GROMACS .gro file of C-alpha atoms in nm:
model
  119
    1MET     CA    1   3.589  -2.120   3.472
    2PHE     CA    2   3.322  -1.987   3.232
    3LYS     CA    3   3.091  -1.888   3.519
    4ARG     CA    4   3.373  -1.709   3.700
    5LYS     CA    5   3.478  -1.524   3.384
    6SER     CA    6   3.118  -1.414   3.327
    7ALA     CA    7   3.081  -1.302   3.689
    8ILE     CA    8   3.400  -1.093   3.670
    9PHE     CA    9   3.284  -0.932   3.346
   10ILE     CA   10   2.945  -0.845   3.494
   11GLU     CA   11   3.087  -0.723   3.826
   12GLN     CA   12   3.377  -0.517   3.694
   13PHE     CA   13   3.342  -0.435   3.326
   14ILE     CA   14   2.991  -0.453   3.180
   15GLN     CA   15   2.891  -0.102   3.290
   16GLN     CA   16   3.181   0.041   3.086
   17THR     CA   17   3.061  -0.123   2.764
   18GLN     CA   18   3.052   0.142   2.493
   19PRO     CA   19   2.831   0.132   2.183
   20ILE     CA   20   2.968   0.148   1.833
   21ASP     CA   21   2.785   0.468   1.745
   22TYR     CA   22   2.730   0.403   1.374
   23VAL     CA   23   2.590   0.058   1.449
   24VAL     CA   24   2.345   0.192   1.708
   25GLU     CA   25   2.242   0.477   1.475
   26HIS     CA   26   2.180   0.231   1.193
   27LEU     CA   27   1.984  -0.001   1.423
   28LYS     CA   28   1.762   0.285   1.540
   29TYR     CA   29   1.712   0.402   1.180
   30GLN     CA   30   1.591   0.054   1.082
   31ILE     CA   31   1.331   0.020   1.360
   32GLY     CA   32   0.993  -0.035   1.204
   33LYS     CA   33   1.149  -0.088   0.861
   34LYS     CA   34   1.335  -0.413   0.923
   35ARG     CA   35   1.299  -0.705   1.164
   36ILE     CA   36   1.589  -0.696   1.413
   37ALA     CA   37   1.747  -0.967   1.629
   38ALA     CA   38   2.070  -1.015   1.820
   39VAL     CA   39   2.265  -1.339   1.792
   40SER     CA   40   2.530  -1.385   2.059
   41GLY     CA   41   2.760  -1.655   2.184
   42GLY     CA   42   2.712  -1.511   2.531
   43THR     CA   43   2.455  -1.603   2.791
   44ARG     CA   44   2.110  -1.448   2.782
   45SER     CA   45   2.164  -1.277   3.118
   46THR     CA   46   2.493  -1.118   3.008
   47LEU     CA   47   2.348  -1.015   2.673
   48ASN     CA   48   2.042  -0.859   2.839
   49ILE     CA   49   2.265  -0.652   3.068
   50THR     CA   50   2.499  -0.549   2.785
   51LEU     CA   51   2.214  -0.444   2.556
   52THR     CA   52   2.052  -0.254   2.843
   53VAL     CA   53   2.378  -0.068   2.915
   54LEU     CA   54   2.398   0.018   2.543
   55GLY     CA   55   2.035   0.135   2.548
   56VAL     CA   56   1.917  -0.095   2.267
   57LEU     CA   57   1.755  -0.397   2.436
   58ASP     CA   58   1.405  -0.263   2.371
   59LYS     CA   59   1.488  -0.208   2.003
   60LEU     CA   60   1.535  -0.581   1.931
   61GLU     CA   61   1.255  -0.821   1.853
   62THR     CA   62   1.435  -1.138   1.961
   63LEU     CA   63   1.760  -1.268   2.102
   64VAL     CA   64   1.941  -1.592   2.024
   65CYS     CA   65   2.203  -1.675   2.286
   66ALA     CA   66   2.440  -1.950   2.391
   67GLY     CA   67   2.243  -2.267   2.453
   68ASP     CA   68   1.948  -2.176   2.230
   69THR     CA   69   2.084  -2.404   1.955
   70PRO     CA   70   2.290  -2.723   1.981
   71ASN     CA   71   2.585  -2.549   1.814
   72GLY     CA   72   2.700  -2.189   1.839
   73LYS     CA   73   2.895  -1.972   1.601
   74PRO     CA   74   3.045  -2.050   1.349
   75SER     CA   75   2.752  -2.285   1.297
   76PRO     CA   76   2.465  -2.136   1.097
   77GLU     CA   77   2.216  -2.267   1.355
   78PRO     CA   78   2.191  -1.952   1.573
   79PHE     CA   79   2.140  -1.731   1.268
   80LEU     CA   80   1.879  -1.963   1.119
   81LEU     CA   81   1.693  -1.967   1.450
   82ALA     CA   82   1.692  -1.586   1.459
   83ALA     CA   83   1.554  -1.573   1.103
   84GLU     CA   84   1.289  -1.829   1.196
   85LYS     CA   85   1.187  -1.631   1.506
   86LEU     CA   86   1.163  -1.315   1.295
   87GLN     CA   87   0.981  -1.501   1.016
   88VAL     CA   88   1.234  -1.371   0.763
   89ASP     CA   89   1.390  -1.566   0.477
   90PRO     CA   90   1.761  -1.613   0.564
   91ALA     CA   91   1.854  -1.497   0.214
   92LYS     CA   92   1.700  -1.158   0.301
   93CYS     CA   93   1.901  -1.119   0.621
   94LEU     CA   94   2.206  -0.901   0.669
   95VAL     CA   95   2.422  -0.975   0.972
   96TYR     CA   96   2.642  -0.716   1.140
   97GLU     CA   97   2.930  -0.902   1.303
   98ASP     CA   98   3.249  -0.827   1.491
   99GLY     CA   99   3.422  -1.160   1.451
  100ILE     CA  100   3.519  -1.430   1.205
  101PRO     CA  101   3.303  -1.708   1.361
  102GLY     CA  102   2.992  -1.492   1.328
  103VAL     CA  103   3.065  -1.406   0.967
  104GLN     CA  104   3.125  -1.773   0.891
  105GLY     CA  105   2.796  -1.868   1.056
  106ALA     CA  106   2.600  -1.597   0.877
  107LEU     CA  107   2.740  -1.692   0.538
  108ALA     CA  108   2.676  -2.062   0.605
  109ALA     CA  109   2.314  -1.968   0.685
  110GLY     CA  110   2.286  -1.803   0.342
  111MET     CA  111   2.287  -1.450   0.484
  112GLY     CA  112   2.496  -1.148   0.398
  113ALA     CA  113   2.747  -1.025   0.653
  114VAL     CA  114   2.924  -0.698   0.736
  115ARG     CA  115   3.226  -0.684   0.970
  116ILE     CA  116   3.146  -0.380   1.185
  117ASP     CA  117   3.492  -0.378   1.338
  118GLN     CA  118   3.652  -0.335   0.997
  119LEU     CA  119   3.450  -0.041   0.859
   0.00000   0.00000   0.00000
């Protein structure tokens, strides 16, 4: 079921993915000033396509995707792995999230969190 859902999304919807302009502007502003990663519950292949469609894949230093850690969001594990890959203290990380599980995971990892869908 998961594979079929992913295939339908890629085949029919992924090219219509629209950026949240203020998030992309902020990301681009931070390039070279901050270390930047993406943490997603999606597969690496889907995330790569999505970030390419949004025009930001090359702006990120690392990706943490489904399967990279034993537990996904709301576990802190994906966020801690991203901080480790970036060599950044989790307490100095700020996570931009669009869902409750991500916020829960970020806070459990000792990071700050901003709900981008509620600004």
